[in-house]
Short mmCIF file of C-alpha atoms in Angstrom, two decimals:
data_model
loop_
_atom_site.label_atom_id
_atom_site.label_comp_id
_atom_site.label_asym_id
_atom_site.label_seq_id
_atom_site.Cartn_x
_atom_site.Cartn_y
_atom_site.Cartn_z
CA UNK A 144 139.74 121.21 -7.27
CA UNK A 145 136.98 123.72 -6.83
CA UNK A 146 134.29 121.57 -6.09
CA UNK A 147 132.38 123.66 -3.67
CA UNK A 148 130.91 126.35 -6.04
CA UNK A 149 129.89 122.68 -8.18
CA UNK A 150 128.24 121.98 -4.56
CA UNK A 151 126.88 125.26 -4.38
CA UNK A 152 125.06 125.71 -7.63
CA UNK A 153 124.06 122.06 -7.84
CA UNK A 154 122.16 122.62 -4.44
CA UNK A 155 120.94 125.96 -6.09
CA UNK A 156 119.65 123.89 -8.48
CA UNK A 157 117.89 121.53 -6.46
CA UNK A 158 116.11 123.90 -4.13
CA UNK A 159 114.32 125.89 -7.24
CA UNK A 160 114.01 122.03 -9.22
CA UNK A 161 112.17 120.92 -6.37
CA UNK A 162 109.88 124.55 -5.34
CA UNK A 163 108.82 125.00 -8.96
CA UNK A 164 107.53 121.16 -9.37
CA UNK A 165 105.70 121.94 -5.75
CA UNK A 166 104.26 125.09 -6.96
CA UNK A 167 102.95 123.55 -10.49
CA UNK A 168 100.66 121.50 -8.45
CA UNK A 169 99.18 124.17 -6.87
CA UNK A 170 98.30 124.32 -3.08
CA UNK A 171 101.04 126.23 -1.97
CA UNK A 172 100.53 126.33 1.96
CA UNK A 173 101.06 122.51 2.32
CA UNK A 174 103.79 122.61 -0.72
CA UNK A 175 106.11 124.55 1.41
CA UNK A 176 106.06 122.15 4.35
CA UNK A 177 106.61 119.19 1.38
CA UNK A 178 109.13 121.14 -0.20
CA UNK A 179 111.06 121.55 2.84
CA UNK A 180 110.59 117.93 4.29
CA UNK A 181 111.75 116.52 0.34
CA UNK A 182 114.86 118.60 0.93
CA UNK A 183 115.57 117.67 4.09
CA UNK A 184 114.80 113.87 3.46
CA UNK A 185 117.66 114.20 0.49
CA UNK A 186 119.86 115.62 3.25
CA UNK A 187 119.40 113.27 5.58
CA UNK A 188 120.44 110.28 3.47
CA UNK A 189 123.57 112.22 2.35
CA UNK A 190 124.17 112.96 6.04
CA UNK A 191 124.15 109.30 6.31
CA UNK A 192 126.67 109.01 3.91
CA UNK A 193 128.87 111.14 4.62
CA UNK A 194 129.47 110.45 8.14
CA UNK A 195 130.32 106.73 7.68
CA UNK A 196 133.32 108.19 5.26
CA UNK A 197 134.12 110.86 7.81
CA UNK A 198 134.29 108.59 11.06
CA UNK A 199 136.14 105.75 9.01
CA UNK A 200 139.82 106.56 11.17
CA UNK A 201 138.23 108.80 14.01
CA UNK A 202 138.18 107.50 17.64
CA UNK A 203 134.85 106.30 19.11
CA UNK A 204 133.17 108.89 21.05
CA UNK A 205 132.90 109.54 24.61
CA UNK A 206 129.42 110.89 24.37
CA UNK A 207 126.53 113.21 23.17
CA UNK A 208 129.05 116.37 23.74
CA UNK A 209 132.04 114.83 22.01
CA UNK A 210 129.77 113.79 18.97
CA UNK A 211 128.68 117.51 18.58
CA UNK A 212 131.78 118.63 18.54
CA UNK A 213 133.31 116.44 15.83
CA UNK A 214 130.00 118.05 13.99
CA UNK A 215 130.86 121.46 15.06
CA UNK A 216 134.77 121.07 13.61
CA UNK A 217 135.69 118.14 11.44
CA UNK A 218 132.37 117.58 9.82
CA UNK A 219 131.36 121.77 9.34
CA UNK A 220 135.19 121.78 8.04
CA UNK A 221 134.53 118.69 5.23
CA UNK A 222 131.21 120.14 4.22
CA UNK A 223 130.93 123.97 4.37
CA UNK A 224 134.80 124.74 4.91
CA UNK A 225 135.03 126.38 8.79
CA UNK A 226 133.93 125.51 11.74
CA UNK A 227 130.88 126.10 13.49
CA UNK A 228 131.20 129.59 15.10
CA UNK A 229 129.62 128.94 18.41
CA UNK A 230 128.56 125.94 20.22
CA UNK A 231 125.57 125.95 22.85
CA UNK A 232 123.83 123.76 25.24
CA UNK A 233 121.42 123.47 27.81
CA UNK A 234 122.77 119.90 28.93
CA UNK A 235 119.40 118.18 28.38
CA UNK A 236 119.95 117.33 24.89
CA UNK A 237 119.76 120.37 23.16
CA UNK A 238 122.33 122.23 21.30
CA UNK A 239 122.44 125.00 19.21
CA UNK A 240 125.04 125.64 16.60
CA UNK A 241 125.95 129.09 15.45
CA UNK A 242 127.66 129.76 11.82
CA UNK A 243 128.32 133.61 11.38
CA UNK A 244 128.59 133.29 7.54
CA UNK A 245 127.39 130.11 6.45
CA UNK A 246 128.68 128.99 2.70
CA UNK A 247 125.10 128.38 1.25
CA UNK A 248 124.15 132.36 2.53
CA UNK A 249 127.43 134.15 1.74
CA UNK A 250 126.58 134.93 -1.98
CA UNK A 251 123.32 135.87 -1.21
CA UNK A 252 123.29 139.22 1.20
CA UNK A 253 124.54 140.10 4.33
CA UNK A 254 121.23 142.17 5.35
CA UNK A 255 117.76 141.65 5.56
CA UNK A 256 117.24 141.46 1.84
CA UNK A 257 116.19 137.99 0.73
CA UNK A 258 115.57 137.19 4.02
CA UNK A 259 112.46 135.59 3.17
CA UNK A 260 113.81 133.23 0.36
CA UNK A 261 116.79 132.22 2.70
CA UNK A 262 114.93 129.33 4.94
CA UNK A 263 114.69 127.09 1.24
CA UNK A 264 118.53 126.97 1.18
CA UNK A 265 118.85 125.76 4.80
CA UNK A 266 116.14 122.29 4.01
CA UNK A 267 118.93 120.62 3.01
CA UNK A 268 121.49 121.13 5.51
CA UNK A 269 119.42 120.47 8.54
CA UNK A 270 118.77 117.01 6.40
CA UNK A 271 123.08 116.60 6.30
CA UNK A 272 122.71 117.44 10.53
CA UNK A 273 120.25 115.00 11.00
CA UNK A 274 121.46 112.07 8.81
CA UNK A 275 124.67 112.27 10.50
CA UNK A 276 123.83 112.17 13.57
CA UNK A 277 121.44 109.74 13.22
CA UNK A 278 124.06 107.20 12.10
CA UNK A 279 125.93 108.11 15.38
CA UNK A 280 122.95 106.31 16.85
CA UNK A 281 121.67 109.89 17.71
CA UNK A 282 117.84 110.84 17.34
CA UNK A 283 117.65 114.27 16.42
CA UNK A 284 115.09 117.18 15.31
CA UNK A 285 116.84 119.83 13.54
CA UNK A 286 115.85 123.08 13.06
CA UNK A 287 117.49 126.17 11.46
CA UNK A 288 117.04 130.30 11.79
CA UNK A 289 118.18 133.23 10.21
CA UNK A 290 118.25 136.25 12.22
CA UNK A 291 120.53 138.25 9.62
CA UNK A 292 121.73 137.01 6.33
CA UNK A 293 124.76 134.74 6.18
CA UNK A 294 124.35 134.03 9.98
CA UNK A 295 122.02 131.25 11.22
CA UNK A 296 121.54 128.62 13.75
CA UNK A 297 120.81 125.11 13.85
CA UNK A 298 119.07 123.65 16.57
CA UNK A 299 119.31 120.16 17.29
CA UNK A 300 117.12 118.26 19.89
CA UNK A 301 117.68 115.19 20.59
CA UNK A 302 114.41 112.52 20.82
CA UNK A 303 114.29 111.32 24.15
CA UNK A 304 113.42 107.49 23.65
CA UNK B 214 150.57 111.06 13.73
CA UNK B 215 149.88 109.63 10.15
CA UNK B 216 146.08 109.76 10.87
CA UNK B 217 145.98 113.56 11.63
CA UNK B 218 147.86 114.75 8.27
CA UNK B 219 145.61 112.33 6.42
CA UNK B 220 142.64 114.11 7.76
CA UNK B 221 143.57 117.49 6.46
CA UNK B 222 144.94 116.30 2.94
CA UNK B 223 141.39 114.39 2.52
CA UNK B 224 139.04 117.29 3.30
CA UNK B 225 139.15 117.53 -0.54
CA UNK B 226 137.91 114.60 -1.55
CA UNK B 227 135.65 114.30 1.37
CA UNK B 228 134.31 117.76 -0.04
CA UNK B 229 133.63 115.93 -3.56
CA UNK B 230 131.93 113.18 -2.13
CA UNK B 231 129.49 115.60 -0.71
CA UNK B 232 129.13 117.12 -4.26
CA UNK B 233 128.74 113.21 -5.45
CA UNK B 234 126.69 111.84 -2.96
CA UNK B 235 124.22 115.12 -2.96
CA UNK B 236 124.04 114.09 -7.18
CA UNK B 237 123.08 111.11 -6.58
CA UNK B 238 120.41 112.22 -3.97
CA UNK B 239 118.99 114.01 -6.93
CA UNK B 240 118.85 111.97 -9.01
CA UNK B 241 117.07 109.60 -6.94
CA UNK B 242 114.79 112.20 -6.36
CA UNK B 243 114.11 113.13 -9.81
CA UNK B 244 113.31 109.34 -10.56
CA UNK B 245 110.60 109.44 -7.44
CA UNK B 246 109.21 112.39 -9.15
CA UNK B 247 108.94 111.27 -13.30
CA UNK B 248 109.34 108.00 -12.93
CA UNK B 249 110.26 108.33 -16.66
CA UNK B 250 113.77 107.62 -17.62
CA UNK B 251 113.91 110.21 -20.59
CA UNK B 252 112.20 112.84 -18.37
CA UNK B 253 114.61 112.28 -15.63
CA UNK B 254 117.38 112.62 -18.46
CA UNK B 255 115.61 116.06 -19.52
CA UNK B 256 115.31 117.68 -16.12
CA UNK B 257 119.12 116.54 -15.30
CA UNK B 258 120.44 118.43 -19.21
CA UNK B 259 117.89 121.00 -17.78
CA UNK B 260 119.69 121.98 -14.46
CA UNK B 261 123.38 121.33 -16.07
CA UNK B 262 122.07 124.02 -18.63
CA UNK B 263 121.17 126.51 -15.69
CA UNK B 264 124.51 125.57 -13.64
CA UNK B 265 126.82 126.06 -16.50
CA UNK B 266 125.39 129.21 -17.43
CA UNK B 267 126.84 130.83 -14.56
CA UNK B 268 130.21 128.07 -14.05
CA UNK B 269 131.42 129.69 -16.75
CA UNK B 270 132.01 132.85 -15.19
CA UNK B 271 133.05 131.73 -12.49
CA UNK B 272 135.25 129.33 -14.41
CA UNK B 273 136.56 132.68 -16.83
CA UNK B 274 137.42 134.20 -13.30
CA UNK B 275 139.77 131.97 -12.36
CA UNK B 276 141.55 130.37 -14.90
CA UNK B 277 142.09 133.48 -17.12
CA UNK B 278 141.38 131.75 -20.27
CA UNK B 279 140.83 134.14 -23.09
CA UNK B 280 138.66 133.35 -26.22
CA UNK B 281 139.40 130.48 -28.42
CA UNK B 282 140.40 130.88 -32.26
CA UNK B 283 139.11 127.10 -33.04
CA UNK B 284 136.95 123.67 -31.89
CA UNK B 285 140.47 122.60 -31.22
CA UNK B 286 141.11 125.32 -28.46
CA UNK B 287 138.39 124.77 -27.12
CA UNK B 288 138.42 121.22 -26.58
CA UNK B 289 141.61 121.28 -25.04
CA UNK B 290 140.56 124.26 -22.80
CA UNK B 291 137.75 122.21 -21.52
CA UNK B 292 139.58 119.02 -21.55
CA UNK B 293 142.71 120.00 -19.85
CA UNK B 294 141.50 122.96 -17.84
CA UNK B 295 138.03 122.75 -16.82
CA UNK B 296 137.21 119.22 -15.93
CA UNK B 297 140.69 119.49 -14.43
CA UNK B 298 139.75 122.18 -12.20
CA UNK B 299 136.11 121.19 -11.35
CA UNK B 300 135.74 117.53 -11.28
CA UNK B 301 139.87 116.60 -10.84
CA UNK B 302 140.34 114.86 -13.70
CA UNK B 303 141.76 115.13 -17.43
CA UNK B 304 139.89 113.43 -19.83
CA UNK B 305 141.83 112.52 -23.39
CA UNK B 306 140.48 114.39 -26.95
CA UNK B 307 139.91 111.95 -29.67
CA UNK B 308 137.95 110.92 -32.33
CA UNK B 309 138.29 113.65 -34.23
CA UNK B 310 135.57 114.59 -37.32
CA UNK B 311 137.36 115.39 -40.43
CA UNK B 312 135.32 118.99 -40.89
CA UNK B 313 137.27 118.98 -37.08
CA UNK B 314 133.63 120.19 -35.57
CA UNK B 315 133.04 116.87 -33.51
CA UNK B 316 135.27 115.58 -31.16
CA UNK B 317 135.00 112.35 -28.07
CA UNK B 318 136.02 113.06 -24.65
CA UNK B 319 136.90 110.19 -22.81
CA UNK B 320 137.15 109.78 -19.50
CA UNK B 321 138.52 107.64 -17.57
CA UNK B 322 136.69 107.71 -14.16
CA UNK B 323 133.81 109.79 -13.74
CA UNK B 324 133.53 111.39 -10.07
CA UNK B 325 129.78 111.63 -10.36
CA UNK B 326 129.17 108.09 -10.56
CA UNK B 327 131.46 106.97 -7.32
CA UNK B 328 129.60 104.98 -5.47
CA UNK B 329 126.73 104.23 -8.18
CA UNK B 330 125.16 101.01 -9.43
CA UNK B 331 122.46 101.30 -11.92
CA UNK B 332 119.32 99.13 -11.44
CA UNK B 333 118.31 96.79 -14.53
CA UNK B 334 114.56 98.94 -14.77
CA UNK B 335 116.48 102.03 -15.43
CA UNK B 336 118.73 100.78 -18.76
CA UNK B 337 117.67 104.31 -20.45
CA UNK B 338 118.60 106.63 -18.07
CA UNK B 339 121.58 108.48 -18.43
CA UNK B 340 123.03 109.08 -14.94
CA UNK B 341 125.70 111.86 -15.85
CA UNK B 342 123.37 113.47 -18.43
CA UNK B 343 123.92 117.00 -15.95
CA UNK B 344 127.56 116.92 -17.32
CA UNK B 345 126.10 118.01 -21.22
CA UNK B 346 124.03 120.24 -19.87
CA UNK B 347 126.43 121.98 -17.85
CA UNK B 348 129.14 121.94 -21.74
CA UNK B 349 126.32 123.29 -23.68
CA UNK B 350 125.15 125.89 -21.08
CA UNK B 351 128.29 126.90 -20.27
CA UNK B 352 129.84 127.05 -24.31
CA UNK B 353 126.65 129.03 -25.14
CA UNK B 354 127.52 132.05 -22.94
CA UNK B 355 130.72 132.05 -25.03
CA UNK B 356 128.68 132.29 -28.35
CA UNK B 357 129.03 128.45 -29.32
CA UNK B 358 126.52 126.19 -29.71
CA UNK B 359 127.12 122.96 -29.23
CA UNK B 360 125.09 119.68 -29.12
CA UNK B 361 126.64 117.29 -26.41
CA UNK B 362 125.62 113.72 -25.25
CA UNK B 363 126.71 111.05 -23.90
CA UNK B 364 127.94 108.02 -26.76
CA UNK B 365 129.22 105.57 -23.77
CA UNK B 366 128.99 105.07 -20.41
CA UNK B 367 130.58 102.65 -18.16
CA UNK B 368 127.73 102.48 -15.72
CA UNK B 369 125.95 101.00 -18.85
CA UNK B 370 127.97 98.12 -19.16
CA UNK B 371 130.62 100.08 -21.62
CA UNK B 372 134.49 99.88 -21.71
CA UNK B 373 134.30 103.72 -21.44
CA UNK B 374 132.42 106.94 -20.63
CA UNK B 375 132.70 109.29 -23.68
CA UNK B 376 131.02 112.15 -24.23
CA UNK B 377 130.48 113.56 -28.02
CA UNK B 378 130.57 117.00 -28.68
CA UNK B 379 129.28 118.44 -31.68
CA UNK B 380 129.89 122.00 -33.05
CA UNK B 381 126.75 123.26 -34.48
CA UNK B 382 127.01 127.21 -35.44
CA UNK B 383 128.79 130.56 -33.56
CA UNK B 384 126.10 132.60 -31.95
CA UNK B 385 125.78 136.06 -33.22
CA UNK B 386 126.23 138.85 -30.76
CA UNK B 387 123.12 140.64 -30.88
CA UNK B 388 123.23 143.94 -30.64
CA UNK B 389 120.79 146.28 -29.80
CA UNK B 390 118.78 147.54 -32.12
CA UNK B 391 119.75 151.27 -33.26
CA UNK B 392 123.27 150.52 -31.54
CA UNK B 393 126.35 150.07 -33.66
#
């Protein structure tokens, strides 16, 4: 099956479905923050998903660490096919997770040009982050950069309740 | 042991329930937004239009399938090959018109609606309506228009899904003008 490039232009899809509604209401400046937060929101209840059919045989985890890493490997490896490139932490609940060429970027560049669009195809993953973590009973922000195209990092924090 | 090779063999299917679940996130979404079956129904042909526009090439890349002489090729190639290859399934040709320029897919499970229950307030919504737009999009970059929609579905309380395909003309290369 080659499913992914269905995954790929379906999110394609979605990220200029849901920009052009925004921008045919006018008010841009707040649009983008709505446009990234509707993304993310779809995300986050895939993330949900997702997890609950990932987990389904998998061990229970030790803790916050061991979680990461099952989102670093065999989650990364379900969704985007490799792992996460490089795994960091400060040990106070945030992490940051390095891809070198992550899937959504790849047919994009690997420069600076479109560096500018690239942020509206990251909404969406951050969501996936989030919801899965979340049903690992883990409060989470997550952010993403892009430095250079094809490589970015997610940054997860985890809410402190 | 047996849990580890299951893992790896799964990551397949896991990856098309990401593909199904992020569908159905969307079309959630579109609902919030035009809460308007036949609108929803228009965006979803919309995008399939856009996405199979560019499958096809990628779809022409891999399974090095040259042009078709007839309706008939072609409804095998898509049949056999192409839902084969991008949704893992073969769905049977029937139903054939006598002029031979309308044919029924049917399929017998439809990956996109998985895990999908439709609520009584949307009875006119057609849930896999991406699906036509993703035929016609991607049959028009191969100079054949086609009108496609769904007939059945099971998620609307039908025996089966089938999709009707309709042959309307062959698109004329255009060329430009002054150029033979």
């Amino acid at each position: 099956m080659a499913d992914d490039v269905l995954f790929e232009f379906l999110h394609m899809e979605m990220v200029s479905h849901i920009y052009k509604d925004q921008a045919s209401r006018g008010e841009m400046d707040k649009d983008r923050a709505t446009c990234v937060s509707t993304l993310e929101g779809m995300g986050f209840r895939v993330g949900q998903g997702l997890i609950e059919r990932f987990t389904k045989d998998s061990p229970s985890f030790k803790d916050d660490l061991d979680v990461m890493k099952f989102i670093c490997k065999d989650f990364w490896i379900n969704v985007f096919r490799k792992q996460i490139d490089n795994l960091r932490t400060n040990h106070q609940g945030t992490y940051v997770l390095q891809d070198n060429k992550f899937a959504l970027l790849t047919p994009f560049s690997s420069g600076k040009q479109y560096l500018e669009e690239a942020p509206k195809y990251l909404a969406y993953s951050c969501g996936l982050v989030r919801g899965a973590l979340s049903n690992l009973g883990m409060d989470c922000v997550v952010t993403a950069e892009i430095s250079l195209m094809a490589s970015c990092k997610f940054q997860v924090v985890i809410q402190k309740i | 042991m047996s849990r580890q090779s299951n893992r790896t063999t799964d990551s397949k299917k896991m990856n098309a329930e990401l593909f199904t679940l992020t569908y159905g996130a969307l079309v959630t979404q579109l609902c919030k937004d035009y809460e308007n079956d036949e609108e929803v129904n228009k965006q979803l042909d919309k995008m399939g239009y856009n996405i199979g526009v560019r499958l096809i090439e990628d779809f022409l890349a891999r399974s090095s399938v040259g042009r078709c002489q007839d309706f008939r090729e072609t409804a095998d190639v898509i049949a056999k090959v192409a839902f084969k290859m991008y949704l893992g399934i073969t769905p049977s040709v029937t139903n054939w018109s006598p002029a031979g320029d309308e044919f029924s897919l049917i399929l017998e499970s439809n990956p996109l609606v998985d895990f999908v229950e439709l609520p009584d307030n949307h009875s006119s919504l057609v849930y896999s309506n991406l699906l036509c737009g993703v035929l016609r999009g991607a049959l028009e970059m191969v100079q054949m228009a086609v009108d496609v929609k769904f007939a059945q579905d099971t998620l609307r309380g039908d025996n089966i899904t089938e999709i009707r395909m309709k042959f309307i003309k062959r698109i004329e290369e255009n060329l430009p003008a002054g150029d033979e």
